[in-house]
Every structure is written in structure tokens, then in C-alpha cells.
């Protein structure tokens, strides 16, 4: 069918809204009319080729919408269902067999190859073509996170679509599929602090603020938010941070030592900056755990002090908040409805046509979580 998509044609280039063609769903695929799609830093990392994918490409991986058609193997989702779309996983590797689907051994191919998994290999092209005059159109990179939701319609799979109640506002819950579950899941699924615990969260963007809200919901007593932007720190305080640190003014481990002598029990690093990761580990108490969430360019290294680590401290990489989206997204929606996960405070809506403006506002720090509303 004919759709409209935001297409990136070159490294670092703009998103260009243009007509495209979307193939029909096959096998376990479903076609979704996208209602809203969040923009995540990972989209920009892909635009900038942190994880190489051939151009032109259609990105977008926090889509939500209404199911229009399903492939012949789909049994649990039907046209008319409202869905939040999350990351892809193969269902066959040791991690998937163990229920740890965010650590799918094929996470990179499933989500970043620009192609589709046929059940055996990534030998199916994406379902998206650009129109070509007098010639057979060639598929471009799509199937980004098994969705490519910067478009009016997307093909995802039964596995990565989560059915939600029809009265849930899709333009609010769209980012649950990546950024929000990533931050909240790191706290609620991975670190699981006990009531009264101490936690530091570096980076007060979407992921960090989702972690702050989750830490509050988990009744942490000390929640320290760290960011260079004072406005974001003010928002972090509104959402539950009990202390804030701006590293422009203070050294992070020294400031933590003043607030929590001996260091924090938990840290969550969302910035992907090696110096901040080092600071986070340095601020841990004995047996403390630092969850690493922030994505850095492939090949980025960090140095850590070995004796410090020896005292039971650990760094744990966390993808997608260890979430199984079909379980965790409904849990987060319940928290949102109960007023314990006020995600609407992070979101600003933009029209699909304003995608480049939305990205500029996200880059400048003016907007925390831009969400595109499709026409
Ligand atoms: Zn897998
Ligand atoms: Zn993301």
C-alpha cells in the first residue's frame, strides 16, 4: 500500500517526509496504522551510523497504533487491536529460550540490520520501497526494531507488538516501547532496590527520568539525579529525585560522599559517557551495583579502578530494562493510570511533518521526549 514515511538518505542527514510503498504482512507480521511514535536517541545514533545500516532508511522504534491487517500465522492479535510496538527478538536463541529476550543473541540483526528475519536468517528485505519511475522499486532499509515507525503505517511482528486497552492514549504510551521501559525496567526488573535504598541516576533525559519515577515508586529513600542541565534537574526533583548534582558545579563522587557517606547502593548510567560511567562506579558503596544503560559508539572503552571493583562492586549492562514488553508495558500502563508513573510530564507532541524540529528540540534539551502524531 502507499504510505508516507520519514526517510534518511545520508549519514547525519535530515528526515525527509516522502511517499513510499509498504508490502503486505506475511507469516507472523502485522500491519499497524501508526498513531504516534516517540523519537529516541538511538534513532539519531542510527542516523549518524553508530550502528551501520545502509541508506536510505526508515527509522523509528517507539511506535503505537491500530492493527489493520495480520499475516497468516498470527493468532493472538486481530485488526482493530491497539498496540504499543517494542524491540524485535528471534525466539530461538539461548537468551530467548530463557525468557531474557532483550539479550537475544541476534539483537543487532533483528533491530538494526534494516532487513527482516525469515525464521532462519535475515534474508528477507524490508517491506518498504521508494517509488521509482519506469523501473521495479528496490526495498530500502526498514524493519528498524521490527517496525520503522516514522511512517503512517508499519509492519511489525506478533512477537514485538503489545496489545493495550483501547482507552489508553496511544500518543502518551508510545515511548513505553523503548525509552521508558528501559529506564523503569533497570530499576524495577534488574536492580530491584528495597524500600529505603539509595540510588543515583546519571542523565536526566527520558531514560534517566523514567528511572527516577520508578525509583520513587519503589520507595527508594535517596534518589540522586545528575545532569548538566539545571532545568532537567528541577524536573527530576518534581518527579521524585531527593537530591540533584550538576557536574559543572561539583565532582560527582565527592558530592555523593557528602550526601550518602560510603556511597550509593545503586547507580544507573544513562549518558553513554565513559567519564560519567567511571564516576558512577566510583560513587558506589561496597557491594554496590551500577547499571549501564547509555549507548556509546561501538569501540568506546572505559577505565575502572580494579581494587575498588574487588569489594563486591559490579557493573551490569542492561538492555531495554530487562523487559518482556508483553508483561512489563501493561504494568507500566497501570502505574501511569494510578498516577505513579507520570510520563506525560516528559512528553511534547509534534506533527509528523515537524520531525526535524522535534529532533532539534530534543538535541537542545528543550524537549525531553518528542512524540510525533501521525496525520
Ligand atoms: Zn533470540
Ligand atoms: Zn530507543
Short mmCIF file of N, CA, C and O in Angstrom, two decimals, residues 258-303:
data_model
loop_
_atom_site.label_atom_id
_atom_site.label_comp_id
_atom_site.label_asym_id
_atom_site.label_seq_id
_atom_site.Cartn_x
_atom_site.Cartn_y
_atom_site.Cartn_z
N UNK A 258 29.19 13.24 50.34
CA UNK A 258 28.60 14.16 51.31
C UNK A 258 27.15 13.78 51.64
O UNK A 258 26.70 13.89 52.76
N UNK A 259 26.42 13.34 50.59
CA UNK A 259 25.00 13.02 50.76
C UNK A 259 24.80 11.64 51.39
O UNK A 259 23.92 11.44 52.23
N UNK A 260 25.62 10.68 50.95
CA UNK A 260 25.49 9.30 51.42
C UNK A 260 26.89 8.79 51.77
O UNK A 260 27.58 8.23 50.93
N UNK A 261 27.34 8.98 52.99
CA UNK A 261 28.71 8.55 53.34
C UNK A 261 28.89 7.05 53.03
O UNK A 261 28.03 6.24 53.36
N UNK A 262 29.97 6.75 52.31
CA UNK A 262 30.21 5.35 51.93
C UNK A 262 29.73 5.05 50.52
O UNK A 262 30.11 4.04 49.94
N UNK A 263 28.87 5.92 49.97
CA UNK A 263 28.43 5.73 48.59
C UNK A 263 27.02 5.18 48.47
O UNK A 263 26.42 4.75 49.46
N UNK A 264 26.51 5.20 47.24
CA UNK A 264 25.14 4.73 46.99
C UNK A 264 25.13 3.21 46.75
O UNK A 264 26.11 2.62 46.31
N UNK A 265 23.96 2.61 47.02
CA UNK A 265 23.81 1.17 46.77
C UNK A 265 23.73 0.87 45.28
O UNK A 265 24.20 -0.16 44.81
N UNK A 266 23.05 1.78 44.57
CA UNK A 266 22.83 1.55 43.14
C UNK A 266 23.13 2.82 42.35
O UNK A 266 22.89 3.93 42.83
N UNK A 267 23.62 2.61 41.12
CA UNK A 267 23.75 3.72 40.17
C UNK A 267 23.20 3.24 38.83
O UNK A 267 23.25 2.06 38.52
N UNK A 268 22.63 4.19 38.10
CA UNK A 268 22.18 3.89 36.74
C UNK A 268 22.78 4.93 35.83
O UNK A 268 22.57 6.13 36.02
N UNK A 269 23.57 4.49 34.86
CA UNK A 269 24.28 5.39 33.95
C UNK A 269 23.55 5.39 32.61
O UNK A 269 23.50 4.37 31.93
N UNK A 270 22.99 6.56 32.26
CA UNK A 270 22.22 6.62 31.01
C UNK A 270 22.88 7.46 29.92
O UNK A 270 22.34 7.56 28.83
N UNK A 271 24.02 8.09 30.22
CA UNK A 271 24.55 9.06 29.25
C UNK A 271 25.43 8.42 28.17
O UNK A 271 25.65 9.01 27.12
N UNK A 272 25.99 7.25 28.45
CA UNK A 272 26.89 6.63 27.48
C UNK A 272 28.26 7.30 27.44
O UNK A 272 29.05 7.06 26.53
N UNK A 273 28.53 8.12 28.45
CA UNK A 273 29.81 8.84 28.51
C UNK A 273 30.76 8.10 29.46
O UNK A 273 30.42 7.86 30.61
N UNK A 274 31.98 7.72 28.98
CA UNK A 274 32.87 6.90 29.83
C UNK A 274 33.27 7.58 31.13
O UNK A 274 33.41 6.90 32.16
N UNK A 275 33.44 8.90 31.12
CA UNK A 275 33.81 9.60 32.37
C UNK A 275 32.68 9.51 33.38
O UNK A 275 32.90 9.31 34.59
N UNK A 276 31.44 9.62 32.89
CA UNK A 276 30.29 9.54 33.80
C UNK A 276 30.14 8.12 34.33
O UNK A 276 29.82 7.91 35.51
N UNK A 277 30.41 7.12 33.49
CA UNK A 277 30.36 5.73 33.97
C UNK A 277 31.41 5.53 35.06
O UNK A 277 31.13 4.95 36.12
N UNK A 278 32.61 6.03 34.84
CA UNK A 278 33.67 5.92 35.85
C UNK A 278 33.23 6.58 37.17
O UNK A 278 33.38 6.02 38.25
N UNK A 279 32.65 7.80 37.06
CA UNK A 279 32.17 8.50 38.25
C UNK A 279 31.08 7.71 38.97
O UNK A 279 31.01 7.68 40.20
N UNK A 280 30.21 7.07 38.18
CA UNK A 280 29.10 6.32 38.78
C UNK A 280 29.63 5.13 39.58
O UNK A 280 29.15 4.83 40.67
N UNK A 281 30.62 4.43 39.01
CA UNK A 281 31.20 3.28 39.71
C UNK A 281 31.96 3.77 40.95
O UNK A 281 31.87 3.17 42.02
N UNK A 282 32.66 4.89 40.81
CA UNK A 282 33.41 5.43 41.96
C UNK A 282 32.48 5.83 43.10
O UNK A 282 32.89 5.85 44.27
N UNK A 283 31.22 6.16 42.77
CA UNK A 283 30.28 6.63 43.81
C UNK A 283 29.53 5.48 44.49
O UNK A 283 28.70 5.72 45.36
N UNK A 284 29.84 4.23 44.09
CA UNK A 284 29.12 3.08 44.68
C UNK A 284 29.67 2.71 46.04
O UNK A 284 30.89 2.73 46.26
N UNK A 285 28.80 2.30 46.95
CA UNK A 285 29.26 1.73 48.22
C UNK A 285 29.75 0.30 47.97
O UNK A 285 29.61 -0.26 46.88
N UNK A 286 30.36 -0.29 48.98
CA UNK A 286 30.79 -1.69 48.91
C UNK A 286 29.59 -2.54 48.50
O UNK A 286 28.48 -2.32 48.99
N UNK A 287 29.78 -3.45 47.57
CA UNK A 287 28.75 -4.33 47.02
C UNK A 287 27.70 -3.59 46.19
O UNK A 287 26.65 -4.15 45.85
N UNK A 288 27.99 -2.33 45.83
CA UNK A 288 27.04 -1.57 45.02
C UNK A 288 27.05 -2.03 43.58
O UNK A 288 28.02 -2.62 43.09
N UNK A 289 25.94 -1.78 42.91
CA UNK A 289 25.81 -2.19 41.50
C UNK A 289 25.52 -0.97 40.65
O UNK A 289 24.63 -0.17 40.96
N UNK A 290 26.27 -0.85 39.55
CA UNK A 290 25.99 0.20 38.57
C UNK A 290 25.37 -0.44 37.34
O UNK A 290 25.98 -1.31 36.72
N UNK A 291 24.16 -0.04 37.01
CA UNK A 291 23.53 -0.50 35.78
C UNK A 291 23.93 0.42 34.65
O UNK A 291 23.77 1.64 34.75
N UNK A 292 24.50 -0.15 33.59
CA UNK A 292 24.90 0.66 32.43
C UNK A 292 23.81 0.54 31.37
O UNK A 292 23.53 -0.56 30.87
N UNK A 293 23.20 1.68 31.05
CA UNK A 293 22.13 1.72 30.06
C UNK A 293 22.53 2.52 28.84
O UNK A 293 22.10 2.26 27.73
N UNK A 294 23.35 3.56 29.06
CA UNK A 294 23.66 4.52 27.99
C UNK A 294 24.40 3.86 26.84
O UNK A 294 25.36 3.11 27.05
N UNK A 295 23.96 4.10 25.63
CA UNK A 295 24.60 3.53 24.45
C UNK A 295 25.75 4.42 23.99
O UNK A 295 25.58 5.63 23.84
N UNK A 296 26.92 3.82 23.78
CA UNK A 296 28.06 4.57 23.26
C UNK A 296 28.41 4.00 21.89
O UNK A 296 28.03 2.89 21.54
N UNK A 297 29.18 4.79 21.15
CA UNK A 297 29.63 4.35 19.84
C UNK A 297 30.41 3.04 19.98
O UNK A 297 31.16 2.85 20.95
N UNK A 298 30.26 2.13 19.02
CA UNK A 298 30.99 0.86 19.07
C UNK A 298 32.48 1.14 19.25
O UNK A 298 33.03 2.01 18.59
N UNK A 299 33.13 0.40 20.16
CA UNK A 299 34.57 0.57 20.38
C UNK A 299 34.91 1.50 21.54
O UNK A 299 36.07 1.60 21.93
N UNK A 300 33.91 2.17 22.13
CA UNK A 300 34.18 3.07 23.26
C UNK A 300 34.66 2.25 24.46
O UNK A 300 34.06 1.23 24.80
N UNK A 301 35.73 2.71 25.11
CA UNK A 301 36.27 1.99 26.27
C UNK A 301 36.20 2.86 27.51
O UNK A 301 36.09 4.07 27.43
N UNK A 302 36.27 2.20 28.70
CA UNK A 302 36.27 2.93 29.97
C UNK A 302 37.34 2.30 30.85
O UNK A 302 37.63 1.10 30.72
N UNK A 303 37.94 3.09 31.74
CA UNK A 303 38.89 2.50 32.70
C UNK A 303 38.28 2.56 34.10
O UNK A 303 37.62 3.53 34.46
#
